[in-house]
Amino acid sequence: MSDQMDELKIICQEDCGNAPKKLVLRDFNIAFAKCDADFILESISEEVIWDMVGDKCIFGKDNMSKELNKLTNKAVELHLNNIITHGKTGAVNGTLKFGNGKSYSFCDVYLFSSAAKNAKIKEITSYVIKVS
């Protein structure tokens, strides 16, 4: 799937539709690329933990909201290479490109509050590498 939404080019393989959490993680990553704090906050639990490996760790939805308010640089391209889910866990890897020419490859590992399809994200561990 390639989609142009609010000047964001999204590159992501079509899904079979049998894994609802894959759609959740796809939309969650699109929201990050677009700096859509409302969508992100709706998707996480109150006690969320976001571990940005080698940088910082954020605890709780309120602190996550404060961190999201600092995001101002929207991506111009999001390439999602893999979205993997099983039970309460999931992972996404890909590349974000920004208008200033910088690109970052990432892998985010997710833990949901339960295996239910409407479960909130409870933990995120992010590995990010600047590639240009």
CSV table of N, CA and C in Angstrom, one decimal:
chain,number,residue,atom,x,y,z
A,1,MET,N,0.8,-1.2,0.0
A,1,MET,CA,0.0,0.0,0.0
A,1,MET,C,0.9,1.2,0.0
A,2,SER,N,0.6,2.2,-0.9
A,2,SER,CA,1.3,3.4,-0.9
A,2,SER,C,0.2,4.5,-0.8
A,3,ASP,N,0.3,5.4,0.1
A,3,ASP,CA,-0.8,6.3,0.3
A,3,ASP,C,-0.2,7.7,0.6
A,4,GLN,N,-0.9,8.8,0.1
A,4,GLN,CA,-0.4,10.1,0.3
A,4,GLN,C,-1.5,10.8,1.3
A,5,MET,N,-1.1,11.0,2.5
A,5,MET,CA,-2.1,11.6,3.5
A,5,MET,C,-1.4,12.8,4.1
A,6,ASP,N,-2.0,14.0,4.0
A,6,ASP,CA,-1.4,15.2,4.6
A,6,ASP,C,0.1,15.3,4.2
A,7,GLU,N,0.4,15.1,3.0
A,7,GLU,CA,1.8,15.2,2.4
A,7,GLU,C,2.7,14.2,3.0
A,8,LEU,N,2.2,13.1,3.7
A,8,LEU,CA,3.1,12.0,4.2
A,8,LEU,C,2.9,10.9,3.2
A,9,LYS,N,4.0,10.4,2.6
A,9,LYS,CA,4.0,9.3,1.8
A,9,LYS,C,4.2,8.0,2.7
A,10,ILE,N,3.3,7.1,2.6
A,10,ILE,CA,3.3,5.9,3.4
A,10,ILE,C,3.5,4.7,2.5
A,11,ILE,N,4.5,3.9,2.8
A,11,ILE,CA,4.8,2.7,2.1
A,11,ILE,C,4.7,1.5,3.1
A,12,CYS,N,3.7,0.7,2.8
A,12,CYS,CA,3.5,-0.5,3.7
A,12,CYS,C,2.8,-1.6,2.9
A,13,GLN,N,3.2,-2.8,3.1
A,13,GLN,CA,2.6,-3.9,2.4
A,13,GLN,C,1.1,-4.1,2.8
A,14,GLU,N,0.3,-4.5,1.9
A,14,GLU,CA,-1.1,-4.9,2.2
A,14,GLU,C,-1.1,-6.0,3.2
A,15,ASP,N,-2.1,-6.0,4.1
A,15,ASP,CA,-2.2,-7.1,5.1
A,15,ASP,C,-3.4,-8.0,4.7
A,16,CYS,N,-3.4,-9.2,5.2
A,16,CYS,CA,-4.5,-10.1,4.9
A,16,CYS,C,-5.8,-9.8,5.7
A,17,GLY,N,-5.7,-8.9,6.7
A,17,GLY,CA,-6.9,-8.5,7.4
A,17,GLY,C,-7.2,-9.4,8.6
A,18,ASN,N,-6.4,-10.5,8.8
A,18,ASN,CA,-6.7,-11.4,9.9
A,18,ASN,C,-6.0,-11.1,11.2
A,19,ALA,N,-5.3,-10.0,11.3
A,19,ALA,CA,-4.5,-9.6,12.4
A,19,ALA,C,-4.8,-8.2,12.8
A,20,PRO,N,-5.9,-7.9,13.6
A,20,PRO,CA,-6.3,-6.5,13.9
A,20,PRO,C,-5.2,-5.7,14.5
A,21,LYS,N,-4.3,-6.3,15.3
A,21,LYS,CA,-3.2,-5.5,16.0
A,21,LYS,C,-2.2,-5.0,14.9
A,22,LYS,N,-2.1,-5.7,13.8
A,22,LYS,CA,-1.2,-5.1,12.7
A,22,LYS,C,-1.7,-3.8,12.3
A,23,LEU,N,-3.1,-3.7,12.1
A,23,LEU,CA,-3.7,-2.4,11.7
A,23,LEU,C,-3.5,-1.3,12.8
A,24,VAL,N,-3.6,-1.7,14.1
A,24,VAL,CA,-3.4,-0.8,15.2
A,24,VAL,C,-2.0,-0.3,15.1
A,25,LEU,N,-1.0,-1.2,15.0
A,25,LEU,CA,0.4,-0.7,14.9
A,25,LEU,C,0.7,0.1,13.7
A,26,ARG,N,0.1,-0.3,12.6
A,26,ARG,CA,0.3,0.6,11.4
A,26,ARG,C,-0.2,2.0,11.6
A,27,ASP,N,-1.4,2.1,12.1
A,27,ASP,CA,-2.0,3.4,12.3
A,27,ASP,C,-1.3,4.2,13.4
A,28,PHE,N,-0.8,3.5,14.4
A,28,PHE,CA,0.0,4.1,15.5
A,28,PHE,C,1.3,4.7,15.0
A,29,ASN,N,2.0,4.0,14.1
A,29,ASN,CA,3.2,4.5,13.5
A,29,ASN,C,2.9,5.7,12.5
A,30,ILE,N,1.8,5.6,11.8
A,30,ILE,CA,1.4,6.7,11.0
A,30,ILE,C,1.2,8.0,11.8
A,31,ALA,N,0.5,7.8,13.0
A,31,ALA,CA,0.2,8.9,13.9
A,31,ALA,C,1.5,9.5,14.4
A,32,PHE,N,2.5,8.7,14.7
A,32,PHE,CA,3.8,9.3,15.1
A,32,PHE,C,4.4,10.1,14.0
A,33,ALA,N,4.4,9.6,12.8
A,33,ALA,CA,5.0,10.3,11.7
A,33,ALA,C,4.3,11.6,11.4
A,34,LYS,N,3.0,11.7,11.7
A,34,LYS,CA,2.2,12.9,11.5
A,34,LYS,C,2.1,13.8,12.7
A,35,CYS,N,2.8,13.4,13.8
A,35,CYS,CA,2.7,14.1,15.1
A,35,CYS,C,1.3,14.2,15.6
A,36,ASP,N,0.5,13.2,15.4
A,36,ASP,CA,-0.9,13.1,15.9
A,36,ASP,C,-1.0,12.6,17.3
A,37,ALA,N,-0.8,13.5,18.2
A,37,ALA,CA,-0.7,13.2,19.7
A,37,ALA,C,-2.1,12.6,20.2
A,38,ASP,N,-3.2,13.1,19.7
A,38,ASP,CA,-4.5,12.7,20.1
A,38,ASP,C,-4.6,11.2,19.8
A,39,PHE,N,-4.3,10.7,18.6
A,39,PHE,CA,-4.4,9.3,18.3
A,39,PHE,C,-3.5,8.5,19.1
A,40,ILE,N,-2.3,8.9,19.3
A,40,ILE,CA,-1.3,8.2,20.1
A,40,ILE,C,-1.8,8.0,21.5
A,41,LEU,N,-2.2,9.1,22.1
A,41,LEU,CA,-2.7,9.0,23.5
A,41,LEU,C,-3.9,8.1,23.7
A,42,GLU,N,-4.8,8.1,22.7
A,42,GLU,CA,-5.9,7.2,22.7
A,42,GLU,C,-5.5,5.7,22.6
A,43,SER,N,-4.4,5.5,22.1
A,43,SER,CA,-3.9,4.1,21.8
A,43,SER,C,-3.1,3.5,23.0
A,44,ILE,N,-2.7,4.3,24.0
A,44,ILE,CA,-1.9,3.8,25.0
A,44,ILE,C,-2.6,3.7,26.4
A,45,SER,N,-2.1,2.9,27.3
A,45,SER,CA,-2.6,2.8,28.6
A,45,SER,C,-2.1,3.9,29.5
A,46,GLU,N,-2.8,4.1,30.6
A,46,GLU,CA,-2.4,5.2,31.6
A,46,GLU,C,-1.0,5.0,32.1
A,47,GLU,N,-0.6,3.7,32.3
A,47,GLU,CA,0.7,3.4,32.9
A,47,GLU,C,1.7,3.0,31.8
A,48,VAL,N,1.6,3.6,30.7
A,48,VAL,CA,2.5,3.2,29.6
A,48,VAL,C,4.0,3.5,29.9
A,49,ILE,N,4.9,2.7,29.4
A,49,ILE,CA,6.3,2.9,29.5
A,49,ILE,C,6.9,3.0,28.1
A,50,TRP,N,7.6,4.1,27.8
A,50,TRP,CA,8.3,4.2,26.5
A,50,TRP,C,9.8,4.3,26.7
A,51,ASP,N,10.5,3.2,26.4
A,51,ASP,CA,11.9,3.2,26.6
A,51,ASP,C,12.6,3.4,25.3
A,52,MET,N,13.2,4.6,25.1
A,52,MET,CA,14.0,5.0,24.0
A,52,MET,C,15.4,4.6,24.3
A,53,VAL,N,15.8,3.4,23.8
A,53,VAL,CA,17.1,2.8,24.2
A,53,VAL,C,18.2,3.7,23.9
A,54,GLY,N,19.1,4.0,24.9
A,54,GLY,CA,20.2,4.8,24.7
A,54,GLY,C,19.9,6.3,24.9
A,55,ASP,N,18.6,6.6,25.1
A,55,ASP,CA,18.3,8.0,25.3
A,55,ASP,C,17.5,8.3,26.6
A,56,LYS,N,16.3,7.9,26.7
A,56,LYS,CA,15.5,8.2,27.9
A,56,LYS,C,14.3,7.2,28.0
A,57,CYS,N,13.7,7.2,29.2
A,57,CYS,CA,12.6,6.4,29.4
A,57,CYS,C,11.4,7.2,30.0
A,58,ILE,N,10.3,7.1,29.4
A,58,ILE,CA,9.1,7.9,29.8
A,58,ILE,C,8.1,7.0,30.5
A,59,PHE,N,7.6,7.4,31.6
A,59,PHE,CA,6.7,6.6,32.4
A,59,PHE,C,5.3,7.4,32.5
A,60,GLY,N,4.2,6.7,32.1
A,60,GLY,CA,2.9,7.3,32.3
A,60,GLY,C,2.4,8.1,31.1
A,61,LYS,N,1.1,8.1,31.0
A,61,LYS,CA,0.4,8.8,29.9
A,61,LYS,C,0.6,10.3,29.9
A,62,ASP,N,0.6,10.9,31.2
A,62,ASP,CA,0.8,12.3,31.3
A,62,ASP,C,2.2,12.7,30.8
A,63,ASN,N,3.2,12.0,31.2
A,63,ASN,CA,4.5,12.3,30.7
A,63,ASN,C,4.7,12.0,29.2
A,64,MET,N,4.0,11.0,28.7
A,64,MET,CA,4.0,10.8,27.3
A,64,MET,C,3.4,11.9,26.5
A,65,SER,N,2.3,12.5,27.0
A,65,SER,CA,1.6,13.6,26.4
A,65,SER,C,2.6,14.8,26.4
A,66,LYS,N,3.3,15.1,27.4
A,66,LYS,CA,4.3,16.2,27.5
A,66,LYS,C,5.4,16.0,26.4
A,67,GLU,N,5.9,14.7,26.3
A,67,GLU,CA,6.9,14.4,25.3
A,67,GLU,C,6.4,14.6,23.9
A,68,LEU,N,5.1,14.2,23.6
A,68,LEU,CA,4.5,14.3,22.3
A,68,LEU,C,4.3,15.8,21.9
A,69,ASN,N,4.1,16.6,22.9
A,69,ASN,CA,3.9,18.0,22.6
A,69,ASN,C,5.2,18.7,22.1
A,70,LYS,N,6.3,18.0,22.3
A,70,LYS,CA,7.6,18.5,21.8
A,70,LYS,C,7.9,18.2,20.4
A,71,LEU,N,7.1,17.2,19.9
A,71,LEU,CA,7.3,16.8,18.5
A,71,LEU,C,6.7,17.8,17.5
A,72,THR,N,7.5,18.3,16.7
A,72,THR,CA,7.1,19.3,15.7
A,72,THR,C,7.5,19.0,14.3
A,73,ASN,N,8.5,18.1,14.1
A,73,ASN,CA,9.0,17.8,12.8
A,73,ASN,C,8.2,16.6,12.2
A,74,LYS,N,7.3,16.9,11.4
A,74,LYS,CA,6.5,15.8,10.7
A,74,LYS,C,7.3,15.1,9.7
A,75,ALA,N,7.2,13.8,9.5
A,75,ALA,CA,7.9,13.1,8.5
A,75,ALA,C,7.3,13.3,7.1
A,76,VAL,N,8.0,13.2,6.1
A,76,VAL,CA,7.5,13.3,4.7
A,76,VAL,C,7.3,11.9,4.1
A,77,GLU,N,8.0,10.9,4.7
A,77,GLU,CA,7.9,9.5,4.2
A,77,GLU,C,8.0,8.6,5.4
A,78,LEU,N,7.1,7.6,5.4
A,78,LEU,CA,7.2,6.5,6.4
A,78,LEU,C,7.2,5.2,5.6
A,79,HIS,N,8.2,4.4,5.7
A,79,HIS,CA,8.3,3.1,5.1
A,79,HIS,C,8.2,2.1,6.2
A,80,LEU,N,7.1,1.3,6.3
A,80,LEU,CA,7.0,0.2,7.3
A,80,LEU,C,7.4,-1.1,6.6
A,81,ASN,N,8.5,-1.6,7.0
A,81,ASN,CA,9.0,-2.8,6.4
A,81,ASN,C,8.3,-4.1,6.9
A,82,ASN,N,8.1,-4.2,8.2
A,82,ASN,CA,7.5,-5.4,8.8
A,82,ASN,C,6.7,-4.9,10.0
A,83,ILE,N,5.5,-5.5,10.1
A,83,ILE,CA,4.6,-5.4,11.3
A,83,ILE,C,4.3,-6.8,11.7
A,84,ILE,N,4.8,-7.2,12.9
A,84,ILE,CA,4.6,-8.5,13.4
A,84,ILE,C,3.8,-8.5,14.7
A,85,THR,N,2.8,-9.3,14.9
A,85,THR,CA,2.1,-9.4,16.1
A,85,THR,C,1.8,-10.8,16.5
A,86,HIS,N,1.8,-11.1,17.8
A,86,HIS,CA,1.4,-12.4,18.3
A,86,HIS,C,0.9,-12.2,19.8
A,87,GLY,N,-0.3,-12.5,20.0
A,87,GLY,CA,-0.8,-12.4,21.4
A,87,GLY,C,-0.7,-10.9,21.9
A,88,LYS,N,0.0,-10.7,23.0
A,88,LYS,CA,0.1,-9.4,23.6
A,88,LYS,C,1.3,-8.6,23.1
A,89,THR,N,2.1,-9.2,22.1
A,89,THR,CA,3.3,-8.5,21.7
A,89,THR,C,3.2,-8.1,20.2
A,90,GLY,N,4.0,-7.2,19.8
A,90,GLY,CA,4.1,-6.8,18.4
A,90,GLY,C,5.4,-6.1,18.2
A,91,ALA,N,5.8,-5.9,16.9
A,91,ALA,CA,7.0,-5.2,16.6
A,91,ALA,C,6.8,-4.6,15.2
A,92,VAL,N,7.4,-3.4,15.0
A,92,VAL,CA,7.4,-2.7,13.7
A,92,VAL,C,8.8,-2.2,13.4
A,93,ASN,N,9.3,-2.4,12.2
A,93,ASN,CA,10.5,-1.8,11.8
A,93,ASN,C,10.3,-1.1,10.5
A,94,GLY,N,11.1,0.0,10.3
A,94,GLY,CA,11.0,0.8,9.1
A,94,GLY,C,11.9,2.0,9.1
A,95,THR,N,11.6,3.0,8.2
A,95,THR,CA,12.4,4.2,8.1
A,95,THR,C,11.5,5.4,8.0
A,96,LEU,N,11.9,6.4,8.7
A,96,LEU,CA,11.2,7.7,8.6
A,96,LEU,C,12.1,8.7,7.9
A,97,LYS,N,11.6,9.4,7.0
A,97,LYS,CA,12.4,10.5,6.3
A,97,LYS,C,11.7,11.8,6.6
A,98,PHE,N,12.5,12.8,6.8
A,98,PHE,CA,12.0,14.2,7.2
A,98,PHE,C,12.3,15.2,6.1
A,99,GLY,N,11.6,16.3,6.1
A,99,GLY,CA,11.8,17.3,5.1
A,99,GLY,C,13.2,17.9,5.1
A,100,ASN,N,13.9,17.9,6.2
A,100,ASN,CA,15.3,18.4,6.3
A,100,ASN,C,16.3,17.5,5.7
A,101,GLY,N,15.9,16.3,5.1
A,101,GLY,CA,16.8,15.4,4.5
A,101,GLY,C,17.3,14.3,5.5
A,102,LYS,N,17.0,14.4,6.8
A,102,LYS,CA,17.4,13.4,7.7
A,102,LYS,C,16.5,12.1,7.6
A,103,SER,N,17.1,11.0,7.8
A,103,SER,CA,16.4,9.7,7.8
A,103,SER,C,16.8,8.9,9.0
A,104,TYR,N,15.8,8.2,9.6
A,104,TYR,CA,16.0,7.3,10.8
A,104,TYR,C,15.4,6.0,10.5
A,105,SER,N,16.2,4.9,10.7
A,105,SER,CA,15.6,3.6,10.7
A,105,SER,C,15.3,3.2,12.2
A,106,PHE,N,14.2,2.5,12.3
A,106,PHE,CA,13.7,2.2,13.7
A,106,PHE,C,13.2,0.7,13.8
A,107,CYS,N,13.2,0.3,15.0
A,107,CYS,CA,12.5,-1.0,15.4
A,107,CYS,C,11.8,-0.7,16.7
A,108,ASP,N,10.5,-0.8,16.8
A,108,ASP,CA,9.7,-0.6,18.0
A,108,ASP,C,9.1,-2.0,18.4
A,109,VAL,N,9.3,-2.3,19.6
A,109,VAL,CA,8.7,-3.5,20.2
A,109,VAL,C,7.6,-3.1,21.2
A,110,TYR,N,6.5,-3.7,21.0
A,110,TYR,CA,5.3,-3.3,21.8
A,110,TYR,C,4.8,-4.4,22.7
A,111,LEU,N,4.3,-4.0,23.8
A,111,LEU,CA,3.5,-4.9,24.7
A,111,LEU,C,2.2,-4.3,24.9
A,112,PHE,N,1.1,-5.1,24.6
A,112,PHE,CA,-0.2,-4.6,24.8
A,112,PHE,C,-0.7,-5.0,26.2
A,113,SER,N,-1.8,-4.4,26.7
A,113,SER,CA,-2.3,-4.7,28.0
A,113,SER,C,-2.9,-6.1,28.1
A,114,SER,N,-3.3,-6.6,26.9
A,114,SER,CA,-3.9,-8.0,26.8
A,114,SER,C,-3.8,-8.5,25.4
A,115,ALA,N,-4.2,-9.7,25.1
A,115,ALA,CA,-4.2,-10.2,23.7
A,115,ALA,C,-5.5,-9.8,23.0
A,116,ALA,N,-6.4,-9.1,23.6
A,116,ALA,CA,-7.7,-8.7,23.0
A,116,ALA,C,-7.4,-7.7,21.9
A,117,LYS,N,-8.2,-7.7,20.8
A,117,LYS,CA,-7.9,-6.8,19.7
A,117,LYS,C,-8.1,-5.3,20.0
A,118,ASN,N,-8.8,-4.9,21.1
A,118,ASN,CA,-8.9,-3.5,21.4
A,118,ASN,C,-8.0,-3.1,22.6
A,119,ALA,N,-7.0,-4.0,22.9
A,119,ALA,CA,-6.1,-3.7,24.0
A,119,ALA,C,-5.3,-2.4,23.8
A,120,LYS,N,-4.9,-1.7,24.8
A,120,LYS,CA,-4.1,-0.5,24.7
A,120,LYS,C,-2.6,-0.9,24.8
A,121,ILE,N,-1.8,-0.1,24.2
A,121,ILE,CA,-0.3,-0.3,24.3
A,121,ILE,C,0.2,0.1,25.7
A,122,LYS,N,0.9,-0.9,26.3
A,122,LYS,CA,1.4,-0.8,27.7
A,122,LYS,C,2.8,-0.4,27.7
A,123,GLU,N,3.6,-1.0,26.8
A,123,GLU,CA,5.1,-0.7,26.8
A,123,GLU,C,5.5,-0.6,25.3
A,124,ILE,N,6.5,0.4,25.1
A,124,ILE,CA,7.1,0.5,23.8
A,124,ILE,C,8.6,0.6,24.1
A,125,THR,N,9.4,-0.2,23.4
A,125,THR,CA,10.8,-0.1,23.4
A,125,THR,C,11.3,0.2,22.0
A,126,SER,N,11.9,1.4,21.9
A,126,SER,CA,12.3,1.9,20.6
A,126,SER,C,13.8,1.9,20.4
A,127,TYR,N,14.2,1.4,19.3
A,127,TYR,CA,15.6,1.4,18.8
A,127,TYR,C,15.7,2.2,17.6
A,128,VAL,N,16.4,3.3,17.6
A,128,VAL,CA,16.5,4.3,16.5
A,128,VAL,C,17.9,4.5,16.0
A,129,ILE,N,18.1,4.5,14.7
A,129,ILE,CA,19.5,4.8,14.2
A,129,ILE,C,19.4,5.8,13.1
A,130,LYS,N,20.1,6.9,13.2
A,130,LYS,CA,20.2,7.9,12.2
A,130,LYS,C,20.9,7.3,11.0
A,131,VAL,N,20.3,7.4,9.8
A,131,VAL,CA,21.0,6.8,8.6
A,131,VAL,C,21.4,7.9,7.6
A,132,SER,N,20.9,9.1,7.7
A,132,SER,CA,21.3,10.2,6.9
A,132,SER,C,20.9,11.5,7.5
